[in-house]
């Protein structure tokens, strides 16, 4: 079979555009209503998407009065979605900085059973500085420390998921034997940050481990992804940087002795789709007219670890000197590089930059007719920029519905995307092998 495209639906608020929650085409349901998520997951499943994904931040924004930044917690939400879907993969974000590894391993092993092998874990170190105020109050950890901690964390959780052999549970009622002798073992991890005895108290899930998804793009983030990630989300503002990122990550994974086919690169794509290009641009303008530059200014400040941008006028062209050096930012470093790179290239005013960021927070935004969106997807897919896309519809559910009805059939006609699922598990949708059940010695 020819190489197939992968599609993940990133569910975020009532859509990825900052003003989506106010747009007439957005869902009338509350963001706390499970029916909203059920509807989206079912629609994505009907279109044969590989997966849906929920992000997670660990603090309410300080602009909650004018921007919804809170919705349901991902793990519990995905558990609910497990019961109303049967094939689509379900990916939840969970933080290595603020979750005990035993809890996380147990929840994801449970989810893998509950979903019958459809769960993925978006591994994040939590860049948001204000999250630390909700967890012990010791202040935010630096970028390097977060990734070092995450590295040890991965050893612990992998050990826990592997602490049960695949066939450990014999459940032999007649003989009175539940688990095979020696098939469940402690891990006895004693590292600088974690001491975990194990074994896990949940048997190994159908996929062995959840599919590992990761989204850090800094130098350290890429090295981490090359070692652990099986799918990588990334924010790229243009095809050229997406190609560089793609080539770099495949190379780094190969240098770790991994097959490049076992690490999928899925850039974010936020398409405003109209029946004509002119209509798509009209919808874009409507969305931009609804957004508030002061909400955007606060969000920009958060990206740069709380840096104060309040003195910058909205209508003067920006220069890189208006921003802190991305290399010194302790928050989401790669996103700050994307933003400063755009400023260096295009010298937008702050208003223009905020307008662009309002689209999808620094991910690739485009507006066009279905044919144009399909062309773009095919071009990136065939030209070494993507193995698929993290679809970020600007307005939900409207732009997902249009994508499924108008773009997906074009992708199928071009032989790029499945018409039905061939496997049951997320690993199968993504073409990933199952990890060996290597019990610790
Ligand atoms: C598509 C996408 C989704 C992300 N979701 C989350 C999330 O839910 N929670 C979070 O704390 N960080 C999230 N991140 C941020 C990354 O995990 C990472 O912290 C960020 O990209 C900065 O990484 P870096 O410092 O290695 O550049 C996301 C990033 C991308 C591109």
Short mmCIF file of C-alpha atoms and ligand atoms in Angstrom, two decimals:
data_model
loop_
_atom_site.label_atom_id
_atom_site.label_comp_id
_atom_site.label_asym_id
_atom_site.label_seq_id
_atom_site.Cartn_x
_atom_site.Cartn_y
_atom_site.Cartn_z
CA UNK A 1 0.00 0.00 0.00
CA UNK A 2 1.22 3.51 -0.72
CA UNK A 3 2.14 5.68 2.23
CA UNK A 4 -1.00 6.96 3.94
CA UNK A 5 -1.68 10.28 5.58
CA UNK A 6 -2.48 10.48 9.31
CA UNK A 7 -5.05 12.87 10.71
CA UNK A 8 -5.51 13.85 14.32
CA UNK A 9 -8.28 16.14 15.49
CA UNK A 10 -7.04 18.62 18.11
CA UNK A 11 -10.10 19.60 20.16
CA UNK A 12 -9.57 23.00 21.76
CA UNK A 13 -12.26 25.28 23.14
CA UNK A 14 -14.94 25.97 20.50
CA UNK A 15 -12.23 26.02 17.90
CA UNK A 16 -8.63 27.15 17.60
CA UNK A 17 -9.25 30.73 16.62
CA UNK A 18 -9.09 32.86 19.74
CA UNK A 19 -12.52 34.33 18.96
CA UNK A 20 -14.13 31.04 17.89
CA UNK A 21 -16.14 30.73 21.09
CA UNK A 22 -18.07 33.87 20.08
CA UNK A 23 -18.60 33.03 16.41
CA UNK A 24 -22.15 32.17 15.28
CA UNK A 25 -20.94 28.93 13.64
CA UNK A 26 -19.47 27.64 16.93
CA UNK A 27 -21.25 24.98 19.00
CA UNK A 28 -24.08 26.26 21.21
CA UNK A 29 -23.08 23.72 23.89
CA UNK A 30 -21.16 24.58 27.07
CA UNK A 31 -17.46 23.66 27.12
CA UNK A 32 -18.24 21.53 30.18
CA UNK A 33 -20.92 19.52 28.33
CA UNK A 34 -19.67 16.02 27.49
CA UNK A 35 -22.05 15.95 24.51
CA UNK A 36 -19.86 18.57 22.84
CA UNK A 37 -16.80 16.26 22.97
CA UNK A 38 -18.82 13.17 22.10
CA UNK A 39 -20.17 14.86 18.98
CA UNK A 40 -16.68 15.89 17.82
CA UNK A 41 -15.11 12.48 18.52
CA UNK A 42 -17.91 10.70 16.65
CA UNK A 43 -17.61 13.04 13.68
CA UNK A 44 -13.85 12.49 13.53
CA UNK A 45 -14.40 8.73 13.81
CA UNK A 46 -17.00 8.78 11.01
CA UNK A 47 -14.31 10.44 8.84
CA UNK A 48 -11.79 7.71 9.89
CA UNK A 49 -9.38 10.07 11.62
CA UNK A 50 -6.53 8.30 13.41
CA UNK A 51 -7.16 10.08 16.70
CA UNK A 52 -8.54 12.97 18.70
CA UNK A 53 -6.39 14.88 21.14
CA UNK A 54 -7.00 16.98 24.23
CA UNK A 55 -4.39 19.44 25.48
CA UNK A 56 -4.04 20.43 29.12
CA UNK A 57 -2.82 23.44 31.02
CA UNK A 58 -2.63 23.31 34.79
CA UNK A 59 -3.75 26.81 35.69
CA UNK A 60 -6.71 29.03 34.81
CA UNK A 61 -5.69 32.05 32.72
CA UNK A 62 -5.84 35.53 34.28
CA UNK A 63 -7.94 36.66 31.31
CA UNK A 64 -10.81 34.30 32.07
CA UNK A 65 -13.23 37.24 32.05
CA UNK A 66 -12.79 37.64 28.30
CA UNK A 67 -11.42 34.32 27.04
CA UNK A 68 -12.45 30.74 27.91
CA UNK A 69 -9.25 28.91 28.80
CA UNK A 70 -10.72 26.08 30.84
CA UNK A 71 -12.53 22.97 29.81
CA UNK A 72 -12.77 19.40 31.03
CA UNK A 73 -9.77 17.48 32.33
CA UNK A 74 -8.42 15.22 29.53
CA UNK A 75 -8.07 11.78 31.19
CA UNK A 76 -11.58 11.73 32.63
CA UNK A 77 -12.99 13.14 29.39
CA UNK A 78 -11.29 10.48 27.28
CA UNK A 79 -12.62 7.77 29.60
CA UNK A 80 -16.10 9.06 28.79
CA UNK A 81 -15.33 9.18 25.05
CA UNK A 82 -14.06 5.60 25.18
CA UNK A 83 -17.60 4.37 25.74
CA UNK A 84 -19.17 6.25 22.84
CA UNK A 85 -16.52 5.51 20.18
CA UNK A 86 -15.00 2.21 19.08
CA UNK A 87 -12.15 2.77 16.64
CA UNK A 88 -10.67 6.25 16.89
CA UNK A 89 -7.51 6.79 18.97
CA UNK A 90 -7.83 8.97 22.08
CA UNK A 91 -4.82 11.05 23.13
CA UNK A 92 -4.66 12.82 26.50
CA UNK A 93 -2.05 15.29 27.71
CA UNK A 94 -0.46 14.69 31.09
CA UNK A 95 2.46 16.47 32.72
CA UNK A 96 5.73 14.84 33.78
CA UNK A 97 6.47 17.80 36.03
CA UNK A 98 3.29 17.76 38.06
CA UNK A 99 2.09 14.13 38.09
CA UNK A 100 3.57 11.25 40.08
CA UNK A 101 4.76 8.59 37.59
CA UNK A 102 2.93 5.78 39.36
CA UNK A 103 -0.40 7.64 39.08
CA UNK A 104 0.15 8.43 35.43
CA UNK A 105 1.23 4.88 34.54
CA UNK A 106 -1.80 3.47 36.31
CA UNK A 107 -4.28 5.86 34.68
CA UNK A 108 -2.95 5.28 31.17
CA UNK A 109 -2.76 1.50 31.64
CA UNK A 110 -6.38 1.63 32.78
CA UNK A 111 -7.34 3.80 29.82
CA UNK A 112 -5.62 1.42 27.44
CA UNK A 113 -7.81 -1.38 28.80
CA UNK A 114 -10.95 0.78 28.85
CA UNK A 115 -10.42 1.87 25.22
CA UNK A 116 -9.26 -1.62 24.14
CA UNK A 117 -5.94 -0.26 22.94
CA UNK A 118 -6.76 3.20 21.63
CA UNK A 119 -4.95 5.47 24.05
CA UNK A 120 -2.06 7.88 23.47
CA UNK A 121 -0.17 10.08 25.95
CA UNK A 122 0.92 13.58 24.97
CA UNK A 123 4.03 13.92 27.13
CA UNK A 124 4.45 17.49 28.31
CA UNK A 125 6.76 19.10 30.83
CA UNK A 126 4.31 22.04 31.33
CA UNK A 127 5.79 25.31 30.12
CA UNK A 128 3.13 27.47 31.76
CA UNK A 129 4.85 29.29 34.64
CA UNK A 130 1.68 29.88 36.68
CA UNK A 131 1.03 26.11 36.95
CA UNK A 132 3.71 25.87 39.64
CA UNK A 133 1.52 27.96 41.95
CA UNK A 134 -0.94 25.08 42.06
CA UNK A 135 1.59 22.36 42.88
CA UNK A 136 3.61 22.92 45.99
CA UNK A 137 4.41 26.56 45.26
CA UNK A 138 8.18 26.07 44.86
CA UNK A 139 8.20 28.26 41.77
CA UNK A 140 8.44 27.15 38.13
CA UNK A 141 11.17 24.69 37.20
CA UNK A 142 13.64 25.77 34.50
CA UNK A 143 13.55 24.35 30.99
CA UNK A 144 16.58 22.07 31.43
CA UNK A 145 15.42 20.76 34.80
CA UNK A 146 11.96 19.95 33.41
CA UNK A 147 13.42 17.88 30.57
CA UNK A 148 15.94 16.12 32.88
CA UNK A 149 13.11 15.20 35.19
CA UNK A 150 11.06 13.99 32.20
CA UNK A 151 13.91 11.72 31.12
CA UNK A 152 14.00 9.90 34.44
CA UNK A 153 10.20 9.92 34.45
CA UNK A 154 10.15 7.99 31.18
CA UNK A 155 12.41 5.30 32.66
CA UNK A 156 10.00 4.90 35.57
CA UNK A 157 6.75 4.77 33.61
CA UNK A 158 8.15 2.48 30.91
CA UNK A 159 9.40 0.21 33.69
CA UNK A 160 5.96 0.20 35.31
CA UNK A 161 4.13 -0.59 32.06
CA UNK A 162 6.62 -3.38 31.43
CA UNK A 163 6.39 -4.73 34.98
CA UNK A 164 3.68 -7.16 33.85
CA UNK A 165 4.41 -9.69 31.11
CA UNK A 166 1.83 -9.71 28.33
CA UNK A 167 0.48 -13.09 29.44
CA UNK A 168 0.89 -12.51 33.17
CA UNK A 169 -2.82 -12.87 33.94
CA UNK A 170 -3.82 -16.53 33.62
CA UNK A 171 -7.07 -16.16 35.58
CA UNK A 172 -7.29 -19.91 36.09
CA UNK A 173 -10.28 -20.31 38.38
CA UNK A 174 -10.08 -24.10 38.57
CA UNK A 175 -6.43 -24.14 39.63
CA UNK A 176 -6.75 -21.04 41.80
CA UNK A 177 -3.96 -19.25 39.96
CA UNK A 178 -4.50 -15.61 38.90
CA UNK A 179 -1.07 -14.51 37.68
CA UNK A 180 1.82 -16.57 36.30
CA UNK A 181 4.79 -16.95 38.64
CA UNK A 182 7.54 -14.42 37.91
CA UNK A 183 5.43 -12.58 35.35
CA UNK A 184 4.84 -9.55 37.60
CA UNK A 185 7.95 -7.95 39.04
CA UNK A 186 8.97 -4.83 40.94
CA UNK A 187 11.06 -2.20 39.16
CA UNK A 188 12.98 -0.92 42.20
CA UNK A 189 13.75 2.40 40.59
CA UNK A 190 15.98 4.58 42.76
CA UNK A 191 16.99 7.71 40.86
CA UNK A 192 17.86 11.29 41.79
CA UNK A 193 14.24 12.47 41.57
CA UNK A 194 12.05 9.38 41.83
CA UNK A 195 12.03 6.29 43.99
CA UNK A 196 9.44 3.81 42.79
CA UNK A 197 9.28 0.16 43.81
CA UNK A 198 6.50 -1.16 41.55
CA UNK A 199 5.18 -3.29 40.05
CA UNK A 200 2.21 -1.43 38.61
CA UNK A 201 -1.13 -2.52 40.04
CA UNK A 202 -2.76 -2.74 36.60
CA UNK A 203 -1.89 -5.50 34.08
CA UNK A 204 -0.21 -4.50 30.82
CA UNK A 205 -2.63 -2.90 28.38
CA UNK A 206 -3.50 -4.13 24.86
CA UNK A 207 -0.96 -1.76 23.29
CA UNK A 208 1.76 -2.60 25.82
CA UNK A 209 2.25 1.08 26.46
CA UNK A 210 0.20 4.09 25.35
CA UNK A 211 1.36 5.63 22.08
CA UNK A 212 3.91 8.29 23.03
CA UNK A 213 3.14 11.71 21.59
CA UNK A 214 5.35 14.72 22.22
CA UNK A 215 5.33 18.35 21.18
CA UNK A 216 8.48 20.13 22.37
CA UNK A 217 10.54 21.52 19.51
CA UNK A 218 13.51 23.18 21.25
CA UNK A 219 16.90 21.48 20.90
CA UNK A 220 16.29 19.58 24.14
CA UNK A 221 12.69 18.88 23.16
CA UNK A 222 13.76 17.34 19.85
CA UNK A 223 16.34 15.11 21.51
CA UNK A 224 13.66 13.95 23.92
CA UNK A 225 11.25 13.27 21.04
CA UNK A 226 13.93 11.36 19.12
CA UNK A 227 14.37 9.02 22.09
CA UNK A 228 10.74 8.51 23.07
CA UNK A 229 8.08 9.96 20.76
CA UNK A 230 6.10 7.90 18.25
CA UNK A 231 4.11 10.91 17.02
CA UNK A 232 5.24 14.52 17.22
CA UNK A 233 2.98 17.57 17.15
CA UNK A 234 4.71 20.72 16.01
CA UNK A 235 3.85 24.36 15.34
CA UNK A 236 5.32 25.53 12.02
CA UNK A 237 4.43 28.78 10.32
CA UNK A 238 5.75 27.86 6.88
CA UNK A 239 6.57 24.81 4.80
CA UNK A 240 10.32 25.49 4.68
CA UNK A 241 10.74 25.31 8.48
CA UNK A 242 8.38 22.32 8.61
CA UNK A 243 10.67 20.48 6.16
CA UNK A 244 13.77 21.31 8.22
CA UNK A 245 12.02 20.10 11.36
CA UNK A 246 10.86 16.90 9.67
CA UNK A 247 14.31 16.05 8.33
CA UNK A 248 15.99 16.91 11.61
CA UNK A 249 13.71 14.77 13.75
CA UNK A 250 13.89 11.76 11.44
CA UNK A 251 17.70 12.08 11.48
CA UNK A 252 17.82 12.38 15.28
CA UNK A 253 15.57 9.31 15.65
CA UNK A 254 17.78 7.31 13.27
CA UNK A 255 20.82 8.38 15.33
CA UNK A 256 19.08 6.77 18.33
CA UNK A 257 18.87 3.51 16.37
CA UNK A 258 15.16 3.95 15.68
CA UNK A 259 13.40 3.52 12.36
CA UNK A 260 12.32 6.94 11.00
CA UNK A 261 8.96 5.36 10.08
CA UNK A 262 8.29 4.85 13.79
CA UNK A 263 8.18 8.57 14.55
CA UNK A 264 5.39 10.43 12.77
CA UNK A 265 5.63 14.17 12.31
CA UNK A 266 2.26 15.92 12.47
CA UNK A 267 2.40 19.72 12.07
CA UNK A 268 -0.58 21.77 13.18
CA UNK A 269 -2.89 22.94 10.38
CA UNK A 270 -5.73 25.38 10.94
CA UNK A 271 -7.69 25.76 7.70
CA UNK A 272 -10.53 28.23 7.32
CA UNK A 273 -12.55 26.54 4.58
CA UNK A 274 -15.17 28.23 2.40
CA UNK A 275 -16.96 27.06 -0.69
CA UNK A 276 -14.76 29.57 -2.50
CA UNK A 277 -11.48 31.23 -1.54
CA UNK A 278 -13.33 34.56 -1.19
CA UNK A 279 -15.78 33.06 1.27
CA UNK A 280 -12.94 31.55 3.31
CA UNK A 281 -11.30 34.98 3.55
CA UNK A 282 -14.59 36.52 4.59
CA UNK A 283 -14.90 34.03 7.48
CA UNK A 284 -11.29 34.75 8.47
CA UNK A 285 -12.05 38.46 8.62
CA UNK A 286 -15.16 37.80 10.71
CA UNK A 287 -13.08 35.83 13.19
CA UNK A 288 -10.31 38.42 13.34
CA UNK A 289 -12.85 41.21 13.86
CA UNK A 290 -14.16 39.35 16.91
CA UNK A 291 -10.74 39.01 18.58
CA UNK A 292 -9.45 41.35 21.25
CA UNK A 293 -5.78 42.47 20.92
CA UNK A 294 -5.47 42.82 24.70
CA UNK A 295 -6.36 39.13 25.16
CA UNK A 296 -3.66 38.34 22.59
CA UNK A 297 -1.14 40.58 24.38
CA UNK A 298 -1.65 38.64 27.63
CA UNK A 299 -1.31 35.35 25.84
CA UNK A 300 1.92 36.53 24.20
CA UNK A 301 3.23 37.48 27.61
CA UNK A 302 2.46 33.95 28.89
CA UNK A 303 4.39 32.40 26.01
CA UNK A 304 7.45 34.45 27.03
CA UNK A 305 7.20 33.36 30.69
CA UNK A 306 5.27 36.47 31.82
CA UNK A 307 7.38 39.11 29.98
CA UNK A 308 5.71 42.55 30.02
CA UNK A 309 4.64 43.72 26.54
CA UNK A 310 2.19 46.37 27.83
CA UNK A 311 4.35 49.30 26.64
CA UNK A 312 4.44 48.20 22.98
CA UNK A 313 2.17 50.26 20.70
CA UNK A 314 -0.16 48.19 18.52
CA UNK A 315 0.67 49.84 15.20
CA UNK A 316 4.47 50.19 15.05
CA UNK A 317 6.46 47.53 13.15
CA UNK A 318 8.14 45.15 15.60
CA UNK A 319 11.77 44.08 15.68
CA UNK A 320 13.40 41.08 17.43
CA UNK A 321 14.76 43.53 20.07
CA UNK A 322 11.19 43.99 21.32
CA UNK A 323 11.32 40.38 22.61
CA UNK A 324 13.42 38.50 25.15
CA UNK A 325 16.03 36.20 23.61
CA UNK A 326 14.21 32.86 22.99
CA UNK A 327 17.31 30.96 24.14
CA UNK A 328 16.81 32.46 27.60
CA UNK A 329 13.07 31.81 27.82
CA UNK A 330 12.21 29.13 30.39
CA UNK A 331 8.62 28.64 29.10
CA UNK A 332 7.69 27.28 25.63
CA UNK A 333 11.04 27.92 23.98
CA UNK A 334 10.37 26.69 20.45
CA UNK A 335 7.16 28.72 20.15
CA UNK A 336 9.05 31.87 21.13
CA UNK A 337 11.59 31.04 18.39
CA UNK A 338 8.73 30.71 15.89
CA UNK A 339 7.36 34.11 16.92
CA UNK A 340 10.69 35.97 16.90
CA UNK A 341 11.53 34.31 13.55
CA UNK A 342 8.32 35.68 12.05
CA UNK A 343 9.06 39.15 13.42
CA UNK A 344 12.57 39.05 11.93
CA UNK A 345 11.27 37.96 8.51
CA UNK A 346 8.11 40.01 8.15
CA UNK A 347 8.38 42.90 10.63
CA UNK A 348 4.66 42.92 11.45
CA UNK A 349 3.08 45.45 13.79
CA UNK A 350 2.01 44.08 17.18
CA UNK A 351 -1.61 44.21 15.96
CA UNK A 352 -0.71 42.11 12.90
CA UNK A 353 1.32 39.65 14.96
CA UNK A 354 -1.52 39.24 17.46
CA UNK A 355 -3.94 38.77 14.56
CA UNK A 356 -1.78 35.95 13.25
CA UNK A 357 -1.37 34.37 16.66
CA UNK A 358 -5.14 34.61 17.22
CA UNK A 359 -5.59 32.18 14.32
CA UNK A 360 -4.00 29.17 15.99
CA UNK A 361 -1.34 30.39 18.42
CA UNK A 362 1.57 30.15 15.97
CA UNK A 363 0.49 27.09 14.01
CA UNK A 364 0.04 27.15 10.24
CA UNK A 365 -3.15 28.99 9.32
CA UNK A 366 -4.59 29.08 5.84
CA UNK A 367 -7.87 30.02 4.17
CA UNK A 368 -9.22 28.53 0.98
CA UNK A 369 -11.65 26.32 -0.90
CA UNK A 370 -11.56 22.52 -0.21
CA UNK A 371 -9.44 21.82 -3.29
CA UNK A 372 -6.79 24.29 -2.12
CA UNK A 373 -6.63 22.75 1.35
CA UNK A 374 -6.28 19.25 -0.15
CA UNK A 375 -3.51 20.53 -2.46
CA UNK A 376 -1.62 21.97 0.48
CA UNK A 377 -1.93 18.74 2.48
CA UNK A 378 -0.76 16.66 -0.46
CA UNK A 379 2.16 18.98 -1.13
CA UNK A 380 3.45 18.95 2.46
CA UNK A 381 2.90 15.19 2.69
CA UNK A 382 4.79 14.39 -0.51
CA UNK A 383 7.48 17.00 -0.11
CA UNK A 384 8.99 15.85 3.20
CA UNK A 385 7.20 18.26 5.53
CA UNK A 386 4.64 15.98 7.21
CA UNK A 387 3.45 12.41 7.77
CA UNK A 388 0.02 13.81 8.43
CA UNK A 389 -1.56 16.72 10.26
CA UNK A 390 -2.76 17.79 13.62
CA UNK A 391 -5.98 19.34 12.37
CA UNK A 392 -6.90 22.44 14.35
CA UNK A 393 -10.26 23.61 13.01
CA UNK A 394 -10.62 27.34 13.62
CA UNK A 395 -14.30 26.93 14.60
CA UNK A 396 -15.85 23.76 16.04
CA UNK A 397 -17.75 21.81 14.98
CA UNK A 398 -18.42 23.78 11.75
CA UNK A 399 -14.91 23.63 10.26
CA UNK A 400 -14.48 19.96 11.17
CA UNK A 401 -17.75 19.16 9.40
CA UNK A 402 -16.64 21.01 6.25
CA UNK A 403 -13.23 19.34 6.35
CA UNK A 404 -14.81 15.88 6.72
CA UNK A 405 -17.43 16.49 4.02
CA UNK A 406 -15.34 18.36 1.45
CA UNK A 407 -11.61 17.78 1.99
CA UNK A 408 -11.48 14.16 3.19
CA UNK A 409 -13.20 12.82 0.00
CA UNK A 410 -10.61 14.65 -2.11
CA UNK A 411 -7.78 13.10 -0.10
CA UNK A 412 -9.38 9.67 -0.60
CA UNK A 413 -9.78 10.17 -4.31
CA UNK A 414 -6.08 10.96 -4.46
CA UNK A 415 -5.30 7.71 -2.61
CA UNK A 416 -3.89 9.53 0.40
CA UNK A 417 -6.33 8.67 3.17
CA UNK A 418 -8.23 5.60 4.40
CA UNK A 419 -11.95 5.05 3.69
CA UNK A 420 -12.27 2.60 6.56
CA UNK A 421 -10.26 1.54 9.57
CA UNK A 422 -8.18 -1.58 9.07
CA UNK A 423 -7.09 -2.00 12.71
CA UNK A 424 -8.65 -1.62 16.13
CA UNK A 425 -5.82 0.05 18.03
CA UNK A 426 -4.19 3.46 17.79
CA UNK A 427 -0.81 1.79 17.14
CA UNK A 428 -2.35 0.11 14.10
CA UNK A 429 -3.85 3.34 12.75
CA UNK A 430 -0.45 5.02 13.07
CA UNK A 431 1.47 2.01 11.69
CA UNK A 432 3.51 1.69 14.89
CA UNK A 433 4.94 -1.53 16.22
CA UNK A 434 4.00 -2.83 19.64
CA UNK A 435 6.76 -2.51 22.26
CA UNK A 436 8.19 -5.80 23.54
CA UNK A 437 7.12 -6.79 26.99
CA UNK A 438 10.64 -6.65 28.40
CA UNK A 439 10.37 -7.46 32.07
CA UNK A 440 13.07 -5.79 34.18
CA UNK A 441 15.77 -8.23 35.35
C1 LIG B 1 0.18 20.83 19.21
C2 LIG B 1 0.80 21.12 20.52
C3 LIG B 1 0.09 20.80 21.67
C4 LIG B 1 0.62 21.07 22.93
N1 LIG B 1 -0.10 20.77 24.02
C5 LIG B 1 0.37 21.09 25.24
C6 LIG B 1 -0.40 20.85 26.40
O1 LIG B 1 -1.51 20.35 26.32
N2 LIG B 1 0.10 21.20 27.59
C7 LIG B 1 1.35 21.76 27.74
O2 LIG B 1 1.76 22.03 28.85
N3 LIG B 1 2.12 21.98 26.64
C8 LIG B 1 1.64 21.68 25.42
N4 LIG B 1 2.40 21.93 24.31
C9 LIG B 1 3.70 22.53 24.50
C10 LIG B 1 4.82 21.52 24.34
O3 LIG B 1 4.63 20.36 25.10
C11 LIG B 1 6.14 22.17 24.72
O4 LIG B 1 6.17 22.52 26.08
C12 LIG B 1 6.35 23.42 23.95
O5 LIG B 1 6.18 23.16 22.59
C13 LIG B 1 7.70 23.96 24.22
O6 LIG B 1 8.66 22.96 24.11
P1 LIG B 1 10.15 23.36 23.97
O7 LIG B 1 10.47 24.15 25.20
O8 LIG B 1 10.90 22.07 23.84
O9 LIG B 1 10.23 24.20 22.78
C14 LIG B 1 1.89 21.67 23.04
C15 LIG B 1 2.61 21.98 21.87
C16 LIG B 1 2.08 21.71 20.62
C17 LIG B 1 2.87 22.04 19.40
#
